[in-house]
mmCIF file with all atom_site columns, C-alpha atoms in Angstrom:
data_model
loop_
_atom_site.group_PDB
_atom_site.id
_atom_site.type_symbol
_atom_site.label_atom_id
_atom_site.label_alt_id
_atom_site.label_comp_id
_atom_site.label_asym_id
_atom_site.label_entity_id
_atom_site.label_seq_id
_atom_site.pdbx_PDB_ins_code
_atom_site.Cartn_x
_atom_site.Cartn_y
_atom_site.Cartn_z
_atom_site.occupancy
_atom_site.B_iso_or_equiv
_atom_site.pdbx_formal_charge
_atom_site.auth_seq_id
_atom_site.auth_comp_id
_atom_site.auth_asym_id
_atom_site.auth_atom_id
_atom_site.pdbx_PDB_model_num
ATOM 1   C CA . MET A 1 1   ? 101.467 112.711 106.418 1.00 92.00 ? 36  MET A CA 1
ATOM 2   C CA . LEU A 1 2   ? 101.816 115.500 109.284 1.00 95.00 ? 37  LEU A CA 1
ATOM 3   C CA . SER A 1 3   ? 104.104 118.341 108.567 1.00 96.00 ? 38  SER A CA 1
ATOM 4   C CA . LYS A 1 4   ? 107.176 119.327 110.608 1.00 97.00 ? 39  LYS A CA 1
ATOM 5   C CA . LYS A 1 5   ? 104.948 121.935 112.756 1.00 97.00 ? 40  LYS A CA 1
ATOM 6   C CA . LYS A 1 6   ? 102.308 119.812 113.290 1.00 97.00 ? 41  LYS A CA 1
ATOM 7   C CA . THR A 1 7   ? 104.826 116.534 114.483 1.00 98.00 ? 42  THR A CA 1
ATOM 8   C CA . ILE A 1 8   ? 106.689 118.892 116.791 1.00 98.00 ? 43  ILE A CA 1
ATOM 9   C CA . GLU A 1 9   ? 103.100 119.742 118.185 1.00 97.00 ? 44  GLU A CA 1
ATOM 10  C CA . CYS A 1 10  ? 102.434 116.063 118.753 1.00 98.00 ? 45  CYS A CA 1
ATOM 11  C CA . ILE A 1 11  ? 105.943 115.754 120.369 1.00 98.00 ? 46  ILE A CA 1
ATOM 12  C CA . GLU A 1 12  ? 105.209 118.691 122.902 1.00 98.00 ? 47  GLU A CA 1
ATOM 13  C CA . ALA A 1 13  ? 101.675 117.166 123.573 1.00 98.00 ? 48  ALA A CA 1
ATOM 14  C CA . MET A 1 14  ? 103.578 113.956 124.740 1.00 98.00 ? 49  MET A CA 1
ATOM 15  C CA . GLY A 1 15  ? 105.548 115.887 126.948 1.00 97.00 ? 50  GLY A CA 1
ATOM 16  C CA . GLU A 1 16  ? 102.896 117.547 128.748 1.00 97.00 ? 51  GLU A CA 1
ATOM 17  C CA . LEU A 1 17  ? 101.096 113.815 129.007 1.00 97.00 ? 52  LEU A CA 1
ATOM 18  C CA . PHE A 1 18  ? 104.737 112.493 130.434 1.00 98.00 ? 53  PHE A CA 1
ATOM 19  C CA . PRO A 1 19  ? 106.873 115.037 131.569 1.00 97.00 ? 54  PRO A CA 1
ATOM 20  C CA . ASP A 1 20  ? 109.064 112.347 133.171 1.00 96.00 ? 55  ASP A CA 1
ATOM 21  C CA . ALA A 1 21  ? 109.662 110.379 129.981 1.00 97.00 ? 56  ALA A CA 1
ATOM 22  C CA . GLU A 1 22  ? 113.161 109.019 130.147 1.00 96.00 ? 57  GLU A CA 1
ATOM 23  C CA . CYS A 1 23  ? 114.907 105.519 129.784 1.00 97.00 ? 58  CYS A CA 1
ATOM 24  C CA . GLU A 1 24  ? 113.285 103.100 132.148 1.00 97.00 ? 59  GLU A CA 1
ATOM 25  C CA . LEU A 1 25  ? 116.218 100.815 131.970 1.00 98.00 ? 60  LEU A CA 1
ATOM 26  C CA . ILE A 1 26  ? 118.028 101.216 135.759 1.00 97.00 ? 61  ILE A CA 1
ATOM 27  C CA . SER A 1 27  ? 122.037 101.338 134.961 1.00 98.00 ? 62  SER A CA 1
ATOM 28  C CA . ALA A 1 28  ? 124.883 103.513 137.143 1.00 97.00 ? 63  ALA A CA 1
ATOM 29  C CA . ASN A 1 29  ? 126.976 103.668 133.884 1.00 98.00 ? 64  ASN A CA 1
ATOM 30  C CA . PRO A 1 30  ? 127.371 103.490 130.319 1.00 98.00 ? 65  PRO A CA 1
ATOM 31  C CA . PHE A 1 31  ? 128.402 99.746  130.778 1.00 98.00 ? 66  PHE A CA 1
ATOM 32  C CA . GLU A 1 32  ? 125.622 98.660  132.517 1.00 98.00 ? 67  GLU A CA 1
ATOM 33  C CA . LEU A 1 33  ? 123.080 101.023 130.241 1.00 98.00 ? 68  LEU A CA 1
ATOM 34  C CA . LEU A 1 34  ? 124.697 98.594  126.948 1.00 98.00 ? 69  LEU A CA 1
ATOM 35  C CA . ILE A 1 35  ? 124.467 95.240  128.835 1.00 98.00 ? 70  ILE A CA 1
ATOM 36  C CA . SER A 1 36  ? 120.618 96.474  130.028 1.00 98.00 ? 71  SER A CA 1
ATOM 37  C CA . VAL A 1 37  ? 119.727 97.283  126.608 1.00 97.00 ? 72  VAL A CA 1
ATOM 38  C CA . MET A 1 38  ? 120.958 94.057  125.134 1.00 97.00 ? 73  MET A CA 1
ATOM 39  C CA . LEU A 1 39  ? 119.054 92.262  127.342 1.00 97.00 ? 74  LEU A CA 1
ATOM 40  C CA . SER A 1 40  ? 116.230 94.309  126.796 1.00 96.00 ? 75  SER A CA 1
ATOM 41  C CA . ALA A 1 41  ? 115.286 92.998  123.299 1.00 91.00 ? 76  ALA A CA 1
ATOM 42  C CA . GLN A 1 42  ? 111.603 91.312  123.329 1.00 90.00 ? 77  GLN A CA 1
ATOM 43  C CA . THR A 1 43  ? 111.548 91.700  126.893 1.00 93.00 ? 78  THR A CA 1
ATOM 44  C CA . THR A 1 44  ? 110.006 94.251  129.270 1.00 94.00 ? 79  THR A CA 1
ATOM 45  C CA . ASP A 1 45  ? 112.122 97.287  130.968 1.00 95.00 ? 80  ASP A CA 1
ATOM 46  C CA . ILE A 1 46  ? 110.636 96.206  133.943 1.00 96.00 ? 81  ILE A CA 1
ATOM 47  C CA . SER A 1 47  ? 111.946 92.508  133.745 1.00 97.00 ? 82  SER A CA 1
ATOM 48  C CA . VAL A 1 48  ? 115.443 93.597  132.863 1.00 98.00 ? 83  VAL A CA 1
ATOM 49  C CA . ASN A 1 49  ? 115.602 95.561  135.821 1.00 98.00 ? 84  ASN A CA 1
ATOM 50  C CA . LYS A 1 50  ? 114.739 92.866  138.194 1.00 98.00 ? 85  LYS A CA 1
ATOM 51  C CA . ILE A 1 51  ? 117.617 90.774  137.248 1.00 97.00 ? 86  ILE A CA 1
ATOM 52  C CA . THR A 1 52  ? 120.490 93.363  136.583 1.00 98.00 ? 87  THR A CA 1
ATOM 53  C CA . PRO A 1 53  ? 121.101 94.409  140.177 1.00 97.00 ? 88  PRO A CA 1
ATOM 54  C CA . LEU A 1 54  ? 122.335 90.907  141.035 1.00 97.00 ? 89  LEU A CA 1
ATOM 55  C CA . LEU A 1 55  ? 123.887 90.392  137.043 1.00 98.00 ? 90  LEU A CA 1
ATOM 56  C CA . PHE A 1 56  ? 126.033 93.612  137.910 1.00 98.00 ? 91  PHE A CA 1
ATOM 57  C CA . ALA A 1 57  ? 126.862 92.673  141.736 1.00 98.00 ? 92  ALA A CA 1
ATOM 58  C CA . THR A 1 58  ? 128.136 89.564  140.221 1.00 98.00 ? 93  THR A CA 1
ATOM 59  C CA . TYR A 1 59  ? 129.637 90.820  137.009 1.00 98.00 ? 94  TYR A CA 1
ATOM 60  C CA . PRO A 1 60  ? 130.402 94.560  137.271 1.00 98.00 ? 95  PRO A CA 1
ATOM 61  C CA . THR A 1 61  ? 133.024 94.823  134.306 1.00 98.00 ? 96  THR A CA 1
ATOM 62  C CA . PRO A 1 62  ? 133.432 93.365  130.810 1.00 98.00 ? 97  PRO A CA 1
ATOM 63  C CA . GLU A 1 63  ? 136.441 91.292  131.924 1.00 98.00 ? 98  GLU A CA 1
ATOM 64  C CA . ALA A 1 64  ? 134.169 89.602  134.895 1.00 98.00 ? 99  ALA A CA 1
ATOM 65  C CA . PHE A 1 65  ? 131.544 88.871  131.936 1.00 98.00 ? 100 PHE A CA 1
ATOM 66  C CA . MET A 1 66  ? 134.569 87.800  129.646 1.00 97.00 ? 101 MET A CA 1
ATOM 67  C CA . ASN A 1 67  ? 135.659 85.081  131.977 1.00 97.00 ? 102 ASN A CA 1
ATOM 68  C CA . ALA A 1 68  ? 132.194 83.710  133.502 1.00 97.00 ? 103 ALA A CA 1
ATOM 69  C CA . PRO A 1 69  ? 131.017 80.409  132.392 1.00 97.00 ? 104 PRO A CA 1
ATOM 70  C CA . ILE A 1 70  ? 128.218 81.058  130.097 1.00 97.00 ? 105 ILE A CA 1
ATOM 71  C CA . GLU A 1 71  ? 125.825 78.699  131.830 1.00 97.00 ? 106 GLU A CA 1
ATOM 72  C CA . ASP A 1 72  ? 126.446 80.931  134.951 1.00 97.00 ? 107 ASP A CA 1
ATOM 73  C CA . ILE A 1 73  ? 125.398 83.834  132.978 1.00 97.00 ? 108 ILE A CA 1
ATOM 74  C CA . MET A 1 74  ? 122.285 81.895  131.712 1.00 98.00 ? 109 MET A CA 1
ATOM 75  C CA . ASP A 1 75  ? 121.397 81.224  134.834 1.00 97.00 ? 110 ASP A CA 1
ATOM 76  C CA . LYS A 1 76  ? 121.265 84.597  136.037 1.00 97.00 ? 111 LYS A CA 1
ATOM 77  C CA . ILE A 1 77  ? 119.190 85.735  133.275 1.00 97.00 ? 112 ILE A CA 1
ATOM 78  C CA . LYS A 1 78  ? 116.997 82.915  132.507 1.00 96.00 ? 113 LYS A CA 1
ATOM 79  C CA . THR A 1 79  ? 113.930 84.804  133.597 1.00 96.00 ? 114 THR A CA 1
ATOM 80  C CA . ILE A 1 80  ? 113.719 86.928  130.347 1.00 96.00 ? 115 ILE A CA 1
ATOM 81  C CA . GLY A 1 81  ? 113.559 85.928  126.782 1.00 91.00 ? 116 GLY A CA 1
ATOM 82  C CA . LEU A 1 82  ? 116.029 84.524  124.519 1.00 96.00 ? 117 LEU A CA 1
ATOM 83  C CA . TYR A 1 83  ? 118.242 84.302  127.681 1.00 96.00 ? 118 TYR A CA 1
ATOM 84  C CA . ARG A 1 84  ? 120.687 81.732  125.916 1.00 97.00 ? 119 ARG A CA 1
ATOM 85  C CA . ASN A 1 85  ? 121.423 83.945  122.783 1.00 97.00 ? 120 ASN A CA 1
ATOM 86  C CA . LYS A 1 86  ? 121.596 86.757  125.252 1.00 98.00 ? 121 LYS A CA 1
ATOM 87  C CA . SER A 1 87  ? 123.897 85.352  127.208 1.00 98.00 ? 122 SER A CA 1
ATOM 88  C CA . LYS A 1 88  ? 126.283 84.437  124.487 1.00 97.00 ? 123 LYS A CA 1
ATOM 89  C CA . TYR A 1 89  ? 125.829 87.983  123.055 1.00 97.00 ? 124 TYR A CA 1
ATOM 90  C CA . ILE A 1 90  ? 127.193 89.371  126.451 1.00 98.00 ? 125 ILE A CA 1
ATOM 91  C CA . LYS A 1 91  ? 130.181 87.167  126.290 1.00 97.00 ? 126 LYS A CA 1
ATOM 92  C CA . GLY A 1 92  ? 131.090 88.021  122.872 1.00 97.00 ? 127 GLY A CA 1
ATOM 93  C CA . CYS A 1 93  ? 130.321 91.959  123.448 1.00 98.00 ? 128 CYS A CA 1
ATOM 94  C CA . CYS A 1 94  ? 132.447 92.113  126.402 1.00 98.00 ? 129 CYS A CA 1
ATOM 95  C CA . LYS A 1 95  ? 135.471 89.944  124.885 1.00 98.00 ? 130 LYS A CA 1
ATOM 96  C CA . LYS A 1 96  ? 135.195 92.406  122.211 1.00 98.00 ? 131 LYS A CA 1
ATOM 97  C CA . LEU A 1 97  ? 135.137 95.835  124.704 1.00 98.00 ? 132 LEU A CA 1
ATOM 98  C CA . VAL A 1 98  ? 138.222 93.726  126.408 1.00 98.00 ? 133 VAL A CA 1
ATOM 99  C CA . GLU A 1 99  ? 140.681 93.501  123.496 1.00 98.00 ? 134 GLU A CA 1
ATOM 100 C CA . GLU A 1 100 ? 139.637 96.335  121.332 1.00 98.00 ? 135 GLU A CA 1
ATOM 101 C CA . PHE A 1 101 ? 138.209 98.906  123.341 1.00 98.00 ? 136 PHE A CA 1
ATOM 102 C CA . ASN A 1 102 ? 140.331 99.026  126.888 1.00 97.00 ? 137 ASN A CA 1
ATOM 103 C CA . SER A 1 103 ? 137.324 97.640  128.566 1.00 98.00 ? 138 SER A CA 1
ATOM 104 C CA . GLU A 1 104 ? 135.183 100.964 127.621 1.00 98.00 ? 139 GLU A CA 1
ATOM 105 C CA . VAL A 1 105 ? 131.996 101.343 126.018 1.00 98.00 ? 140 VAL A CA 1
ATOM 106 C CA . PRO A 1 106 ? 132.523 103.133 122.402 1.00 98.00 ? 141 PRO A CA 1
ATOM 107 C CA . ARG A 1 107 ? 130.705 106.692 121.564 1.00 97.00 ? 142 ARG A CA 1
ATOM 108 C CA . THR A 1 108 ? 130.626 105.932 117.733 1.00 97.00 ? 143 THR A CA 1
ATOM 109 C CA . ARG A 1 109 ? 127.717 104.403 116.183 1.00 96.00 ? 144 ARG A CA 1
ATOM 110 C CA . LYS A 1 110 ? 129.724 102.410 113.949 1.00 97.00 ? 145 LYS A CA 1
ATOM 111 C CA . GLU A 1 111 ? 131.871 101.332 116.590 1.00 98.00 ? 146 GLU A CA 1
ATOM 112 C CA . LEU A 1 112 ? 128.685 100.390 118.835 1.00 98.00 ? 147 LEU A CA 1
ATOM 113 C CA . GLU A 1 113 ? 127.147 98.502  115.991 1.00 98.00 ? 148 GLU A CA 1
ATOM 114 C CA . SER A 1 114 ? 130.636 96.523  115.732 1.00 98.00 ? 149 SER A CA 1
ATOM 115 C CA . LEU A 1 115 ? 129.791 94.973  119.009 1.00 98.00 ? 150 LEU A CA 1
ATOM 116 C CA . PRO A 1 116 ? 127.833 91.445  119.221 1.00 97.00 ? 151 PRO A CA 1
ATOM 117 C CA . GLY A 1 117 ? 124.312 91.903  119.964 1.00 95.00 ? 152 GLY A CA 1
ATOM 118 C CA . ILE A 1 118 ? 124.211 95.570  119.106 1.00 97.00 ? 153 ILE A CA 1
ATOM 119 C CA . GLY A 1 119 ? 122.185 97.012  116.279 1.00 96.00 ? 154 GLY A CA 1
ATOM 120 C CA . ARG A 1 120 ? 121.407 100.181 115.245 1.00 97.00 ? 155 ARG A CA 1
ATOM 121 C CA . LYS A 1 121 ? 118.252 100.534 117.653 1.00 96.00 ? 156 LYS A CA 1
ATOM 122 C CA . SER A 1 122 ? 120.490 99.544  120.675 1.00 97.00 ? 157 SER A CA 1
ATOM 123 C CA . ALA A 1 123 ? 123.464 101.732 119.539 1.00 98.00 ? 158 ALA A CA 1
ATOM 124 C CA . ASN A 1 124 ? 121.113 104.989 119.186 1.00 98.00 ? 159 ASN A CA 1
ATOM 125 C CA . VAL A 1 125 ? 119.889 104.121 122.889 1.00 98.00 ? 160 VAL A CA 1
ATOM 126 C CA . VAL A 1 126 ? 123.541 104.006 124.398 1.00 98.00 ? 161 VAL A CA 1
ATOM 127 C CA . LEU A 1 127 ? 124.652 107.210 122.369 1.00 98.00 ? 162 LEU A CA 1
ATOM 128 C CA . SER A 1 128 ? 121.598 109.391 123.632 1.00 97.00 ? 163 SER A CA 1
ATOM 129 C CA . VAL A 1 129 ? 121.091 108.193 127.098 1.00 97.00 ? 164 VAL A CA 1
ATOM 130 C CA . ALA A 1 130 ? 124.546 107.235 128.098 1.00 98.00 ? 165 ALA A CA 1
ATOM 131 C CA . PHE A 1 131 ? 126.576 110.108 126.268 1.00 98.00 ? 166 PHE A CA 1
ATOM 132 C CA . GLY A 1 132 ? 124.257 112.905 125.103 1.00 96.00 ? 167 GLY A CA 1
ATOM 133 C CA . VAL A 1 133 ? 124.161 112.371 121.535 1.00 97.00 ? 168 VAL A CA 1
ATOM 134 C CA . PRO A 1 134 ? 121.112 113.210 119.597 1.00 97.00 ? 169 PRO A CA 1
ATOM 135 C CA . ALA A 1 135 ? 119.782 110.355 118.455 1.00 97.00 ? 170 ALA A CA 1
ATOM 136 C CA . ILE A 1 136 ? 116.411 108.431 117.988 1.00 97.00 ? 171 ILE A CA 1
ATOM 137 C CA . ALA A 1 137 ? 116.032 104.883 118.637 1.00 96.00 ? 172 ALA A CA 1
ATOM 138 C CA . VAL A 1 138 ? 113.265 103.380 116.702 1.00 97.00 ? 173 VAL A CA 1
ATOM 139 C CA . ASP A 1 139 ? 111.354 100.476 118.815 1.00 95.00 ? 174 ASP A CA 1
ATOM 140 C CA . THR A 1 140 ? 108.157 98.893  118.403 1.00 94.00 ? 175 THR A CA 1
ATOM 141 C CA . HIS A 1 141 ? 106.634 101.666 120.170 1.00 96.00 ? 176 HIS A CA 1
ATOM 142 C CA . VAL A 1 142 ? 107.762 104.559 118.597 1.00 97.00 ? 177 VAL A CA 1
ATOM 143 C CA . GLU A 1 143 ? 107.390 102.415 115.066 1.00 97.00 ? 178 GLU A CA 1
ATOM 144 C CA . ARG A 1 144 ? 103.735 101.800 115.556 1.00 97.00 ? 179 ARG A CA 1
ATOM 145 C CA . VAL A 1 145 ? 102.846 105.536 117.118 1.00 98.00 ? 180 VAL A CA 1
ATOM 146 C CA . SER A 1 146 ? 104.578 107.650 114.154 1.00 98.00 ? 181 SER A CA 1
ATOM 147 C CA . LYS A 1 147 ? 102.599 105.418 111.978 1.00 98.00 ? 182 LYS A CA 1
ATOM 148 C CA . ARG A 1 148 ? 99.499  105.357 113.313 1.00 97.00 ? 183 ARG A CA 1
ATOM 149 C CA . LEU A 1 149 ? 99.919  109.137 114.216 1.00 97.00 ? 184 LEU A CA 1
ATOM 150 C CA . GLY A 1 150 ? 100.722 109.870 110.514 1.00 97.00 ? 185 GLY A CA 1
ATOM 151 C CA . ILE A 1 151 ? 104.205 110.647 111.236 1.00 98.00 ? 186 ILE A CA 1
ATOM 152 C CA . CYS A 1 152 ? 105.517 108.529 108.536 1.00 97.00 ? 187 CYS A CA 1
ATOM 153 C CA . SER A 1 153 ? 103.624 106.097 106.394 1.00 97.00 ? 188 SER A CA 1
ATOM 154 C CA . MET A 1 154 ? 102.387 102.924 107.288 1.00 97.00 ? 189 MET A CA 1
ATOM 155 C CA . ASP A 1 155 ? 104.879 101.019 104.857 1.00 97.00 ? 190 ASP A CA 1
ATOM 156 C CA . ALA A 1 156 ? 107.803 102.845 106.203 1.00 98.00 ? 191 ALA A CA 1
ATOM 157 C CA . SER A 1 157 ? 110.698 100.389 107.202 1.00 97.00 ? 192 SER A CA 1
ATOM 158 C CA . VAL A 1 158 ? 112.296 101.064 110.537 1.00 97.00 ? 193 VAL A CA 1
ATOM 159 C CA . ARG A 1 159 ? 114.843 102.941 108.905 1.00 97.00 ? 194 ARG A CA 1
ATOM 160 C CA . GLU A 1 160 ? 112.902 104.688 107.089 1.00 98.00 ? 195 GLU A CA 1
ATOM 161 C CA . VAL A 1 161 ? 110.613 105.867 110.493 1.00 98.00 ? 196 VAL A CA 1
ATOM 162 C CA . GLU A 1 162 ? 114.052 106.788 112.022 1.00 98.00 ? 197 GLU A CA 1
ATOM 163 C CA . GLU A 1 163 ? 114.871 108.912 108.889 1.00 98.00 ? 198 GLU A CA 1
ATOM 164 C CA . VAL A 1 164 ? 111.370 110.531 109.024 1.00 98.00 ? 199 VAL A CA 1
ATOM 165 C CA . LEU A 1 165 ? 111.686 111.593 112.575 1.00 98.00 ? 200 LEU A CA 1
ATOM 166 C CA . MET A 1 166 ? 114.964 112.887 112.232 1.00 98.00 ? 201 MET A CA 1
ATOM 167 C CA . LYS A 1 167 ? 114.125 115.286 109.040 1.00 98.00 ? 202 LYS A CA 1
ATOM 168 C CA . LYS A 1 168 ? 110.551 116.476 110.806 1.00 98.00 ? 203 LYS A CA 1
ATOM 169 C CA . LEU A 1 169 ? 112.283 116.924 114.376 1.00 98.00 ? 204 LEU A CA 1
ATOM 170 C CA . PRO A 1 170 ? 115.158 119.681 115.429 1.00 98.00 ? 205 PRO A CA 1
ATOM 171 C CA . ILE A 1 171 ? 117.976 118.070 116.522 1.00 98.00 ? 206 ILE A CA 1
ATOM 172 C CA . GLU A 1 172 ? 117.980 119.177 119.877 1.00 97.00 ? 207 GLU A CA 1
ATOM 173 C CA . ILE A 1 173 ? 114.428 117.107 120.763 1.00 97.00 ? 208 ILE A CA 1
ATOM 174 C CA . TRP A 1 174 ? 115.254 114.104 119.033 1.00 98.00 ? 209 TRP A CA 1
ATOM 175 C CA . SER A 1 175 ? 116.439 112.109 122.267 1.00 97.00 ? 210 SER A CA 1
ATOM 176 C CA . ILE A 1 176 ? 113.572 113.458 124.015 1.00 98.00 ? 211 ILE A CA 1
ATOM 177 C CA . ALA A 1 177 ? 111.240 112.645 121.198 1.00 98.00 ? 212 ALA A CA 1
ATOM 178 C CA . HIS A 1 178 ? 112.356 109.192 121.393 1.00 96.00 ? 213 HIS A CA 1
ATOM 179 C CA . HIS A 1 179 ? 111.340 108.752 125.020 1.00 97.00 ? 214 HIS A CA 1
ATOM 180 C CA . ARG A 1 180 ? 107.965 110.883 124.872 1.00 98.00 ? 215 ARG A CA 1
ATOM 181 C CA . LEU A 1 181 ? 107.109 108.185 121.893 1.00 98.00 ? 216 LEU A CA 1
ATOM 182 C CA . ILE A 1 182 ? 107.996 105.181 123.772 1.00 97.00 ? 217 ILE A CA 1
ATOM 183 C CA . PHE A 1 183 ? 105.840 106.542 126.712 1.00 97.00 ? 218 PHE A CA 1
ATOM 184 C CA . PHE A 1 184 ? 102.955 107.297 124.588 1.00 98.00 ? 219 PHE A CA 1
ATOM 185 C CA . GLY A 1 185 ? 102.863 104.292 122.878 1.00 97.00 ? 220 GLY A CA 1
ATOM 186 C CA . ARG A 1 186 ? 103.636 102.142 125.919 1.00 96.00 ? 221 ARG A CA 1
ATOM 187 C CA . TYR A 1 187 ? 101.003 103.802 128.562 1.00 96.00 ? 222 TYR A CA 1
ATOM 188 C CA . GLN A 1 188 ? 98.621  105.353 125.879 1.00 97.00 ? 223 GLN A CA 1
ATOM 189 C CA . CYS A 1 189 ? 98.437  104.265 122.328 1.00 97.00 ? 224 CYS A CA 1
ATOM 190 C CA . THR A 1 190 ? 99.067  100.850 123.013 1.00 95.00 ? 225 THR A CA 1
ATOM 191 C CA . ALA A 1 191 ? 99.418  97.803  120.527 1.00 93.00 ? 226 ALA A CA 1
ATOM 192 C CA . ARG A 1 192 ? 96.243  96.131  122.389 1.00 93.00 ? 227 ARG A CA 1
ATOM 193 C CA . ASN A 1 193 ? 92.646  97.627  121.049 1.00 93.00 ? 228 ASN A CA 1
ATOM 194 C CA . HIS A 1 194 ? 91.577  100.584 122.233 1.00 94.00 ? 229 HIS A CA 1
ATOM 195 C CA . ASP A 1 195 ? 89.793  104.104 121.249 1.00 95.00 ? 230 ASP A CA 1
ATOM 196 C CA . HIS A 1 196 ? 92.652  105.585 119.398 1.00 94.00 ? 231 HIS A CA 1
ATOM 197 C CA . ARG A 1 197 ? 90.267  108.664 118.949 1.00 95.00 ? 232 ARG A CA 1
ATOM 198 C CA . ILE A 1 198 ? 91.189  109.390 122.641 1.00 96.00 ? 233 ILE A CA 1
ATOM 199 C CA . CYS A 1 199 ? 95.062  109.104 121.597 1.00 96.00 ? 234 CYS A CA 1
ATOM 200 C CA . LEU A 1 200 ? 94.499  111.584 118.644 1.00 96.00 ? 235 LEU A CA 1
ATOM 201 C CA . GLU A 1 201 ? 92.980  114.144 120.652 1.00 96.00 ? 236 GLU A CA 1
ATOM 202 C CA . LEU A 1 202 ? 95.598  114.360 123.349 1.00 96.00 ? 237 LEU A CA 1
ATOM 203 C CA . VAL A 1 203 ? 97.958  114.914 120.817 1.00 96.00 ? 238 VAL A CA 1
ATOM 204 C CA . GLY A 1 204 ? 95.803  117.464 118.969 1.00 95.00 ? 239 GLY A CA 1
ATOM 205 C CA . LEU A 1 205 ? 94.805  115.402 115.874 1.00 92.00 ? 240 LEU A CA 1
ATOM 206 C CA . ASN A 1 206 ? 91.145  115.134 116.634 1.00 80.00 ? 241 ASN A CA 1
#
């Protein structure tokens, strides 16, 4: 396994490769980000960004989503995967926001995870991107890259990957490290077959 020093060096190298690494979901406020994150499960950010302008123009508030017929929501997000379940989660989430959180997106992980359709990974994204709270959201890219580079063991669970990254990286770079790992996995060290030696060289592990 990579040492703390080597792990930090890898993240710094990724930063040189992808200096503009950031959340690629387009949102204007924490509520839009919350919904976009829910929509992005097993779907590309590009696909989500295509549907959200009309979606948020039609339903700009939790109340609007809560009162909308679920069939109408489905119709507006039907181009992305799992749209039926996502429509149900969105309505349930918005209902809880209205009834329990005064229509505001909560700012703690525990409260975010109490919302329908929001797990730890999604909560971490919202905390980090919307509220600037240091967090590492482990998606498929972060998990794959962390394991392939030897930052954590190949048999680590998603939660274990997050915990290892939190231990090996200073808290002040957790959020940017999360984005750099995603970009490295999305645009360089992909899940498709490729010459992994190049990936290792790019982060100084050759």
